[in-house]
PDB file of C-alpha atoms in Angstrom:
ATOM      1  CA  MET A1292     131.045  18.002 202.521  1.00 56.00           C
ATOM      2  CA  ARG A1293     129.511  16.295 205.584  1.00 65.00           C
ATOM      3  CA  GLN A1294     126.643  13.889 204.850  1.00 71.00           C
ATOM      4  CA  GLU A1295     123.519  14.450 206.960  1.00 78.00           C
ATOM      5  CA  ARG A1296     122.267  11.219 208.625  1.00 78.00           C
ATOM      6  CA  CYS A1297     119.251  10.257 210.730  1.00 79.00           C
ATOM      7  CA  GLU A1298     119.978  10.036 214.485  1.00 79.00           C
ATOM      8  CA  ASN A1299     117.553   7.076 214.757  1.00 80.00           C
ATOM      9  CA  CYS A1300     118.284   4.844 211.736  1.00 84.00           C
ATOM     10  CA  ASP A1301     121.564   6.340 210.518  1.00 76.00           C
ATOM     11  CA  ARG A1302     120.240   6.558 206.990  1.00 80.00           C
ATOM     12  CA  PRO A1303     121.398   9.429 204.714  1.00 80.00           C
ATOM     13  CA  LEU A1304     119.232  12.541 204.610  1.00 74.00           C
ATOM     14  CA  LEU A1305     119.096  15.820 202.746  1.00 75.00           C
ATOM     15  CA  ILE A1306     120.001  18.969 204.616  1.00 72.00           C
ATOM     16  CA  THR A1307     116.498  20.275 204.068  1.00 70.00           C
ATOM     17  CA  ASP A1308     114.803  17.186 205.592  1.00 72.00           C
ATOM     18  CA  ALA A1309     113.111  17.980 208.912  1.00 75.00           C
ATOM     19  CA  VAL A1310     111.851  14.371 209.275  1.00 78.00           C
ATOM     20  CA  CYS A1311     113.665  11.196 208.274  1.00 79.00           C
ATOM     21  CA  TRP A1312     111.942   9.877 205.189  1.00 72.00           C
ATOM     22  CA  HIS A1313     113.219   6.379 205.998  1.00 75.00           C
ATOM     23  CA  CYS A1314     111.873   5.917 209.533  1.00 81.00           C
ATOM     24  CA  GLY A1315     109.830   9.054 210.177  1.00 71.00           C
ATOM     25  CA  HIS A1316     111.996  10.190 213.093  1.00 71.00           C
ATOM     26  CA  PRO A1317     112.084  13.962 213.577  1.00 79.00           C
ATOM     27  CA  ARG A1318     115.543  15.422 213.281  1.00 69.00           C
ATOM     28  CA  GLN A1319     117.058  17.111 216.306  1.00 70.00           C
ATOM     29  CA  GLY A1320     118.484  20.619 215.665  1.00 60.00           C
ATOM     30  CA  SER A1321     118.607  20.220 211.900  1.00 53.00           C
ATOM     31  CA  ALA A1322     115.193  21.697 211.204  1.00 52.00           C
ATOM     32  CA  ALA A1323     116.331  25.154 212.191  1.00 49.00           C
ATOM     33  CA  ALA A1324     119.473  24.781 210.109  1.00 55.00           C
ATOM     34  CA  ALA A1325     117.443  23.575 207.150  1.00 54.00           C
ATOM     35  CA  THR A1326     115.018  26.443 207.485  1.00 56.00           C
ATOM     36  CA  ALA A1327     117.909  28.881 207.696  1.00 52.00           C
ATOM     37  CA  ALA A1328     119.510  27.383 204.597  1.00 55.00           C
ATOM     38  CA  VAL A1329     116.268  27.645 202.644  1.00 54.00           C
ATOM     39  CA  ALA A1330     115.765  31.211 203.859  1.00 54.00           C
ATOM     40  CA  ALA A1331     119.318  32.147 202.864  1.00 54.00           C
ATOM     41  CA  GLU A1332     118.846  30.667 199.415  1.00 58.00           C
ATOM     42  CA  SER A1333     115.521  32.471 198.999  1.00 61.00           C
ATOM     43  CA  SER A1334     117.066  35.739 200.197  1.00 62.00           C
ATOM     44  CA  GLY A1335     119.888  35.386 197.704  1.00 61.00           C
ATOM     45  CA  LEU A1336     117.467  34.832 194.847  1.00 63.00           C
ATOM     46  CA  THR A1337     115.383  37.814 195.973  1.00 73.00           C
ATOM     47  CA  ALA A1338     118.455  40.071 196.024  1.00 69.00           C
ATOM     48  CA  VAL A1339     119.525  38.935 192.561  1.00 69.00           C
ATOM     49  CA  SER A1340     116.008  39.508 191.238  1.00 74.00           C
ATOM     50  CA  GLY A1341     115.934  42.954 192.830  1.00 72.00           C
ATOM     51  CA  TYR A1342     119.229  43.973 191.236  1.00 76.00           C
ATOM     52  CA  ALA A1343     118.061  42.641 187.868  1.00 77.00           C
ATOM     53  CA  ILE A1344     114.823  44.630 188.038  1.00 81.00           C
ATOM     54  CA  LEU A1345     116.682  47.778 189.134  1.00 79.00           C
ATOM     55  CA  THR A1346     119.155  47.406 186.262  1.00 80.00           C
ATOM     56  CA  LEU A1347     116.291  46.951 183.794  1.00 78.00           C
ATOM     57  CA  VAL A1348     114.528  50.058 185.112  1.00 77.00           C
ATOM     58  CA  ILE A1349     117.729  52.117 184.766  1.00 79.00           C
ATOM     59  CA  ILE A1350     118.307  50.905 181.197  1.00 78.00           C
ATOM     60  CA  ILE A1351     114.702  51.668 180.184  1.00 77.00           C
ATOM     61  CA  SER A1352     114.931  55.128 181.790  1.00 73.00           C
ATOM     62  CA  LEU A1353     118.145  55.908 179.915  1.00 71.00           C
ATOM     63  CA  LEU A1354     116.580  54.800 176.633  1.00 67.00           C
ATOM     64  CA  LEU A1355     113.548  57.015 177.261  1.00 67.00           C
ATOM     65  CA  VAL A1356     115.778  59.999 178.079  1.00 57.00           C
ATOM     66  CA  ILE A1357     117.864  59.448 174.931  1.00 57.00           C
ATOM     67  CA  ARG A1358     114.693  59.154 172.825  1.00 59.00           C
ATOM     68  CA  SER A1359     113.262  62.312 174.375  1.00 51.00           C
ATOM     69  CA  LEU A1360     116.466  64.259 173.739  1.00 45.00           C
ATOM     70  CA  GLY A1361     116.500  63.033 170.159  1.00 49.00           C
ATOM     71  CA  GLN A1362     113.015  64.455 169.616  1.00 49.00           C
ATOM     72  CA  GLN A1363     113.789  67.872 171.079  1.00 47.00           C
ATOM     73  CA  PRO A1364     114.207  70.726 168.601  1.00 49.00           C
ATOM     74  CA  LEU A1365     117.804  71.612 167.796  1.00 54.00           C
ATOM     75  CA  LEU A1366     118.591  75.150 168.967  1.00 56.00           C
ATOM     76  CA  VAL A1367     121.682  76.997 167.757  1.00 58.00           C
ATOM     77  CA  VAL A1368     122.783  80.034 169.761  1.00 61.00           C
ATOM     78  CA  ASN A1369     123.690  83.098 167.695  1.00 61.00           C
ATOM     79  CA  SER A1370     126.782  84.475 169.399  1.00 59.00           C
ATOM     80  CA  ASN A1371     126.616  87.605 167.233  1.00 64.00           C
ATOM     81  CA  ALA A1372     123.150  88.562 168.460  1.00 66.00           C
ATOM     82  CA  PRO A1373     122.999  88.334 172.277  1.00 75.00           C
ATOM     83  CA  ARG A1374     119.577  88.774 173.835  1.00 78.00           C
ATOM     84  CA  PRO A1375     119.106  92.338 175.137  1.00 82.00           C
ATOM     85  CA  ARG A1376     118.515  92.705 178.868  1.00 88.00           C
ATOM     86  CA  GLY A1377     114.892  92.183 179.839  1.00 90.00           C
ATOM     87  CA  TRP A1378     113.832  90.665 176.531  1.00 91.00           C
ATOM     88  CA  ALA A1379     111.748  87.495 176.482  1.00 88.00           C
ATOM     89  CA  VAL A1380     112.427  84.294 174.555  1.00 88.00           C
ATOM     90  CA  PHE A1381     109.333  83.106 172.708  1.00 89.00           C
ATOM     91  CA  THR A1382     108.823  79.631 171.235  1.00 88.00           C
ATOM     92  CA  ASP A1383     105.522  78.897 169.539  1.00 87.00           C
ATOM     93  CA  SER A1384     103.225  76.239 170.976  1.00 85.00           C
ATOM     94  CA  GLN A1385     104.097  73.765 168.204  1.00 85.00           C
ATOM     95  CA  HIS A1386     107.863  74.239 168.722  1.00 85.00           C
ATOM     96  CA  ARG A1387     108.371  75.308 165.113  1.00 85.00           C
ATOM     97  CA  PHE A1388     110.409  78.467 165.712  1.00 86.00           C
ATOM     98  CA  THR A1389     111.850  80.697 168.399  1.00 87.00           C
ATOM     99  CA  LEU A1390     112.795  84.372 168.660  1.00 90.00           C
ATOM    100  CA  ASN A1391     113.493  87.110 171.197  1.00 91.00           C
ATOM    101  CA  LEU A1392     111.101  90.025 171.686  1.00 91.00           C
ATOM    102  CA  PRO A1393     111.117  93.232 173.748  1.00 89.00           C
ATOM    103  CA  PRO A1394     109.359  93.076 177.127  1.00 87.00           C
ATOM    104  CA  ASP A1395     105.629  93.718 177.469  1.00 84.00           C
ATOM    105  CA  TRP A1396     104.848  93.119 173.805  1.00 86.00           C
ATOM    106  CA  GLN A1397     101.453  91.562 173.136  1.00 84.00           C
ATOM    107  CA  LEU A1398     101.766  88.122 171.536  1.00 85.00           C
ATOM    108  CA  ALA A1399      99.071  86.043 169.875  1.00 85.00           C
ATOM    109  CA  GLU A1400      98.963  82.765 167.965  1.00 87.00           C
ATOM    110  CA  PRO A1401      96.130  81.849 165.548  1.00 83.00           C
ATOM    111  CA  ASP A1402      94.306  79.653 168.090  1.00 83.00           C
ATOM    112  CA  GLU A1403      94.076  82.485 170.634  1.00 83.00           C
ATOM    113  CA  ALA A1404      91.181  84.919 170.886  1.00 80.00           C
ATOM    114  CA  ALA A1405      93.560  87.896 170.940  1.00 80.00           C
ATOM    115  CA  PHE A1406      94.874  87.014 167.479  1.00 78.00           C
ATOM    116  CA  THR A1407      91.850  88.373 165.585  1.00 76.00           C
ATOM    117  CA  ALA A1408      91.734  91.499 167.727  1.00 75.00           C
ATOM    118  CA  LEU A1409      95.427  92.131 167.157  1.00 73.00           C
ATOM    119  CA  LEU A1410      94.965  91.844 163.406  1.00 70.00           C
ATOM    120  CA  ALA A1411      92.019  94.221 163.446  1.00 68.00           C
ATOM    121  CA  GLY A1412      93.892  96.753 165.553  1.00 64.00           C
ATOM    122  CA  GLN A1413      96.877  97.115 163.233  1.00 62.00           C
ATOM    123  CA  GLU A1414      96.585  99.302 160.168  1.00 60.00           C
ATOM    124  CA  GLY A1415      98.297  97.863 157.143  1.00 59.00           C
ATOM    125  CA  TRP A1416      98.955  94.503 158.790  1.00 59.00           C
ATOM    126  CA  GLU A1417      98.451  92.753 155.462  1.00 61.00           C
ATOM    127  CA  THR A1418     101.744  94.297 154.351  1.00 61.00           C
ATOM    128  CA  ALA A1419     103.543  92.212 156.950  1.00 61.00           C
ATOM    129  CA  VAL A1420     102.986  88.973 155.075  1.00 61.00           C
ATOM    130  CA  SER A1421     103.198  90.224 151.495  1.00 61.00           C
ATOM    131  CA  PRO A1422     103.398  88.220 149.270  1.00 60.00           C
ATOM    132  CA  LEU A1423     101.948  85.407 151.406  1.00 63.00           C
ATOM    133  CA  ASP A1424      98.372  84.557 152.305  1.00 63.00           C
ATOM    134  CA  PRO A1425      97.519  86.096 155.710  1.00 61.00           C
ATOM    135  CA  GLY A1426      96.220  82.665 156.671  1.00 67.00           C
ATOM    136  CA  THR A1427      99.820  81.482 156.916  1.00 77.00           C
ATOM    137  CA  ILE A1428     100.585  83.740 159.904  1.00 81.00           C
ATOM    138  CA  LEU A1429     101.798  81.762 162.928  1.00 84.00           C
ATOM    139  CA  LEU A1430     102.478  84.633 165.325  1.00 85.00           C
ATOM    140  CA  LEU A1431     101.670  88.305 165.739  1.00 84.00           C
ATOM    141  CA  ALA A1432     103.428  90.574 168.203  1.00 85.00           C
ATOM    142  CA  SER A1433     102.635  94.224 168.834  1.00 83.00           C
ATOM    143  CA  SER A1434     104.352  96.899 170.915  1.00 83.00           C
ATOM    144  CA  PRO A1435     102.464  98.079 174.016  1.00 79.00           C
ATOM    145  CA  ASP A1436     102.661 101.805 173.208  1.00 72.00           C
ATOM    146  CA  ASP A1437     100.714 103.874 170.713  1.00 64.00           C
ATOM    147  CA  THR A1438     103.493 103.727 168.128  1.00 65.00           C
ATOM    148  CA  PRO A1439     102.467 101.056 165.610  1.00 64.00           C
ATOM    149  CA  GLN A1440     105.068  98.301 165.666  1.00 78.00           C
ATOM    150  CA  LEU A1441     104.185  94.859 164.384  1.00 79.00           C
ATOM    151  CA  VAL A1442     106.114  91.590 164.176  1.00 84.00           C
ATOM    152  CA  ALA A1443     104.649  88.731 162.146  1.00 82.00           C
ATOM    153  CA  VAL A1444     105.922  85.199 161.549  1.00 85.00           C
ATOM    154  CA  ALA A1445     104.473  83.286 158.605  1.00 81.00           C
ATOM    155  CA  ARG A1446     105.234  79.919 157.041  1.00 80.00           C
ATOM    156  CA  ASN A1447     105.173  78.756 153.434  1.00 76.00           C
ATOM    157  CA  VAL A1448     106.236  75.441 151.912  1.00 70.00           C
ATOM    158  CA  GLN A1449     106.997  76.890 148.459  1.00 72.00           C
ATOM    159  CA  LEU A1450     109.237  79.874 149.182  1.00 72.00           C
ATOM    160  CA  HIS A1451     112.445  77.875 148.809  1.00 71.00           C
ATOM    161  CA  GLN A1452     111.435  76.965 145.247  1.00 75.00           C
ATOM    162  CA  LEU A1453     111.570  80.598 144.105  1.00 75.00           C
ATOM    163  CA  SER A1454     114.680  82.282 142.776  1.00 75.00           C
ATOM    164  CA  LEU A1455     115.623  85.692 144.118  1.00 74.00           C
ATOM    165  CA  ASN A1456     114.243  87.392 140.988  1.00 79.00           C
ATOM    166  CA  GLN A1457     110.983  85.450 141.203  1.00 79.00           C
ATOM    167  CA  LEU A1458     110.600  86.378 144.853  1.00 76.00           C
ATOM    168  CA  THR A1459     111.248  90.088 144.300  1.00 76.00           C
ATOM    169  CA  ASP A1460     108.859  90.106 141.331  1.00 79.00           C
ATOM    170  CA  LEU A1461     106.197  88.528 143.512  1.00 76.00           C
ATOM    171  CA  ILE A1462     106.742  91.107 146.232  1.00 74.00           C
ATOM    172  CA  ALA A1463     106.700  93.993 143.760  1.00 73.00           C
ATOM    173  CA  LYS A1464     103.313  92.836 142.447  1.00 74.00           C
ATOM    174  CA  GLY A1465     101.913  93.652 145.867  1.00 68.00           C
ATOM    175  CA  GLY A1466     102.502  97.335 145.211  1.00 69.00           C
ATOM    176  CA  VAL A1467     105.441  97.787 147.590  1.00 72.00           C
ATOM    177  CA  ASP A1468     108.625  99.754 146.989  1.00 76.00           C
ATOM    178  CA  ILE A1469     111.702  97.590 147.688  1.00 80.00           C
ATOM    179  CA  GLN A1470     114.458  99.806 149.104  1.00 83.00           C
ATOM    180  CA  GLU A1471     117.068  97.284 150.273  1.00 85.00           C
ATOM    181  CA  LEU A1472     117.778  93.701 149.251  1.00 82.00           C
ATOM    182  CA  GLU A1473     120.433  91.290 150.488  1.00 84.00           C
ATOM    183  CA  GLU A1474     121.133  87.580 150.159  1.00 81.00           C
ATOM    184  CA  SER A1475     123.036  85.939 152.997  1.00 78.00           C
ATOM    185  CA  GLU A1476     123.388  82.830 155.111  1.00 77.00           C
ATOM    186  CA  SER A1477     121.761  82.563 158.514  1.00 72.00           C
ATOM    187  CA  PHE A1478     123.739  81.835 161.664  1.00 66.00           C
ATOM    188  CA  PHE A1479     122.260  78.315 161.631  1.00 65.00           C
ATOM    189  CA  GLY A1480     123.608  77.663 158.136  1.00 72.00           C
ATOM    190  CA  MET A1481     120.566  78.126 155.878  1.00 74.00           C
ATOM    191  CA  PRO A1482     120.111  80.632 153.024  1.00 77.00           C
ATOM    192  CA  GLN A1483     118.093  83.724 153.803  1.00 80.00           C
ATOM    193  CA  ILE A1484     116.962  86.910 152.082  1.00 83.00           C
ATOM    194  CA  ASN A1485     116.615  90.262 153.844  1.00 87.00           C
ATOM    195  CA  LEU A1486     114.770  93.162 152.297  1.00 85.00           C
ATOM    196  CA  THR A1487     113.251  96.474 153.307  1.00 88.00           C
ATOM    197  CA  PHE A1488     110.256  98.007 151.578  1.00 83.00           C
ATOM    198  CA  ALA A1489     107.785 100.847 151.980  1.00 81.00           C
ATOM    199  CA  ALA A1490     104.040 100.414 151.734  1.00 72.00           C
ATOM    200  CA  ASN A1491     100.774 102.075 152.674  1.00 71.00           C
ATOM    201  CA  GLY A1492     102.293 105.524 152.798  1.00 70.00           C
ATOM    202  CA  ASN A1493     104.200 105.831 156.054  1.00 78.00           C
ATOM    203  CA  ILE A1494     104.935 102.171 156.832  1.00 81.00           C
ATOM    204  CA  LEU A1495     108.372 100.586 156.472  1.00 85.00           C
ATOM    205  CA  CYS A1496     108.845  96.833 156.761  1.00 86.00           C
ATOM    206  CA  SER A1497     111.926  94.681 157.114  1.00 88.00           C
ATOM    207  CA  GLN A1498     111.471  91.105 155.946  1.00 86.00           C
ATOM    208  CA  GLN A1499     113.684  88.110 156.564  1.00 87.00           C
ATOM    209  CA  TYR A1500     113.047  84.979 154.511  1.00 84.00           C
ATOM    210  CA  ALA A1501     114.431  81.848 156.197  1.00 81.00           C
ATOM    211  CA  LEU A1502     114.543  79.418 153.280  1.00 76.00           C
ATOM    212  CA  GLN A1503     114.511  75.706 154.103  1.00 72.00           C
ATOM    213  CA  PRO A1504     113.903  72.547 152.043  1.00 71.00           C
ATOM    214  CA  GLU A1505     110.512  71.923 153.669  1.00 70.00           C
ATOM    215  CA  ASP A1506     108.975  74.720 155.718  1.00 73.00           C
ATOM    216  CA  SER A1507     110.285  78.195 154.900  1.00 80.00           C
ATOM    217  CA  TYR A1508     109.545  81.085 157.231  1.00 84.00           C
ATOM    218  CA  LEU A1509     108.979  84.792 156.768  1.00 85.00           C
ATOM    219  CA  LEU A1510     109.741  87.157 159.648  1.00 88.00           C
ATOM    220  CA  THR A1511     108.416  90.675 159.102  1.00 86.00           C
ATOM    221  CA  ILE A1512     108.844  93.755 161.275  1.00 88.00           C
ATOM    222  CA  CYS A1513     106.751  96.805 160.352  1.00 85.00           C
ATOM    223  CA  MET A1514     106.822 100.289 161.892  1.00 86.00           C
ATOM    224  CA  ASP A1515     106.075 103.830 160.886  1.00 84.00           C
ATOM    225  CA  SER A1516     109.045 105.297 159.034  1.00 85.00           C
ATOM    226  CA  THR A1517     110.233 107.501 161.918  1.00 87.00           C
ATOM    227  CA  THR A1518     110.187 104.674 164.462  1.00 88.00           C
ATOM    228  CA  PHE A1519     111.715 102.277 161.944  1.00 88.00           C
ATOM    229  CA  ARG A1520     114.784 104.421 161.329  1.00 88.00           C
ATOM    230  CA  ARG A1521     115.538 104.860 165.027  1.00 88.00           C
ATOM    231  CA  SER A1522     114.868 101.210 165.862  1.00 88.00           C
ATOM    232  CA  ARG A1523     117.536  99.504 163.757  1.00 89.00           C
ATOM    233  CA  ASP A1524     119.092  97.860 166.822  1.00 89.00           C
ATOM    234  CA  THR A1525     115.719  96.451 167.884  1.00 89.00           C
ATOM    235  CA  ILE A1526     114.996  95.146 164.392  1.00 90.00           C
ATOM    236  CA  GLU A1527     118.405  93.500 164.073  1.00 89.00           C
ATOM    237  CA  ALA A1528     118.112  91.950 167.551  1.00 90.00           C
ATOM    238  CA  ILE A1529     114.757  90.362 166.679  1.00 90.00           C
ATOM    239  CA  GLN A1530     115.950  89.145 163.293  1.00 89.00           C
ATOM    240  CA  GLY A1531     119.210  87.821 164.734  1.00 87.00           C
ATOM    241  CA  SER A1532     117.329  85.698 167.255  1.00 88.00           C
ATOM    242  CA  PHE A1533     114.804  84.121 164.886  1.00 87.00           C
ATOM    243  CA  GLN A1534     115.390  80.441 164.246  1.00 85.00           C
ATOM    244  CA  PRO A1535     113.225  77.671 162.801  1.00 84.00           C
ATOM    245  CA  LEU A1536     113.372  74.602 165.022  1.00 81.00           C
ATOM    246  CA  LYS A1537     113.905  71.109 163.710  1.00 67.00           C
ATOM    247  CA  PRO A1538     113.896  67.851 165.763  1.00 48.00           C
TER     248      PRO A1538
END
């Protein structure tokens, strides 16, 4: 490497020296080179810093995406119950459950003004959550026509603690006539109970208990007996789509 020297006193200098620090003589032509060298070094450091910051931003973004995905509810698609054409997918505002419903149905959650009106407008709605407290209802859905059709979703933290006999005894105490009863496993791998009962004269209800270790859910579909018998496909499509969501 060539040693820089002063043109006046021939003493050694640094490449960045614009003036000889021995004799004070200004250097000829070296100032520009020194400035260029300093600028190049500064530019190199700036580029390295830029790449480092960009890499850090990418890593942080990836971590945030992974964390966000980890907090999203896990949804399992039921291949045996495809969503009918035109039906809507509904997920409650707290992301606790999801289900498919026919188009144009009126939906209401407890914090909405329409919820109270929907309850008041349905005869025998209390049957839909037997044997649970009506205060546990999370969603009400009603058909748009004059034929009374009601879907209710309720939640209870103690349902999973009951045996099948205890549950049926509890339901029977509500004065309903159980017509069908079946134990099975849901498409997302949890135990469930399906039953059909008659109440309040002409009302038939199909209930699906989704039993889980923490929050258990009750999906109820009630219709007048004539509509109920001709709407089996609709009932099964709604029940087949219902799924509690867990992060």
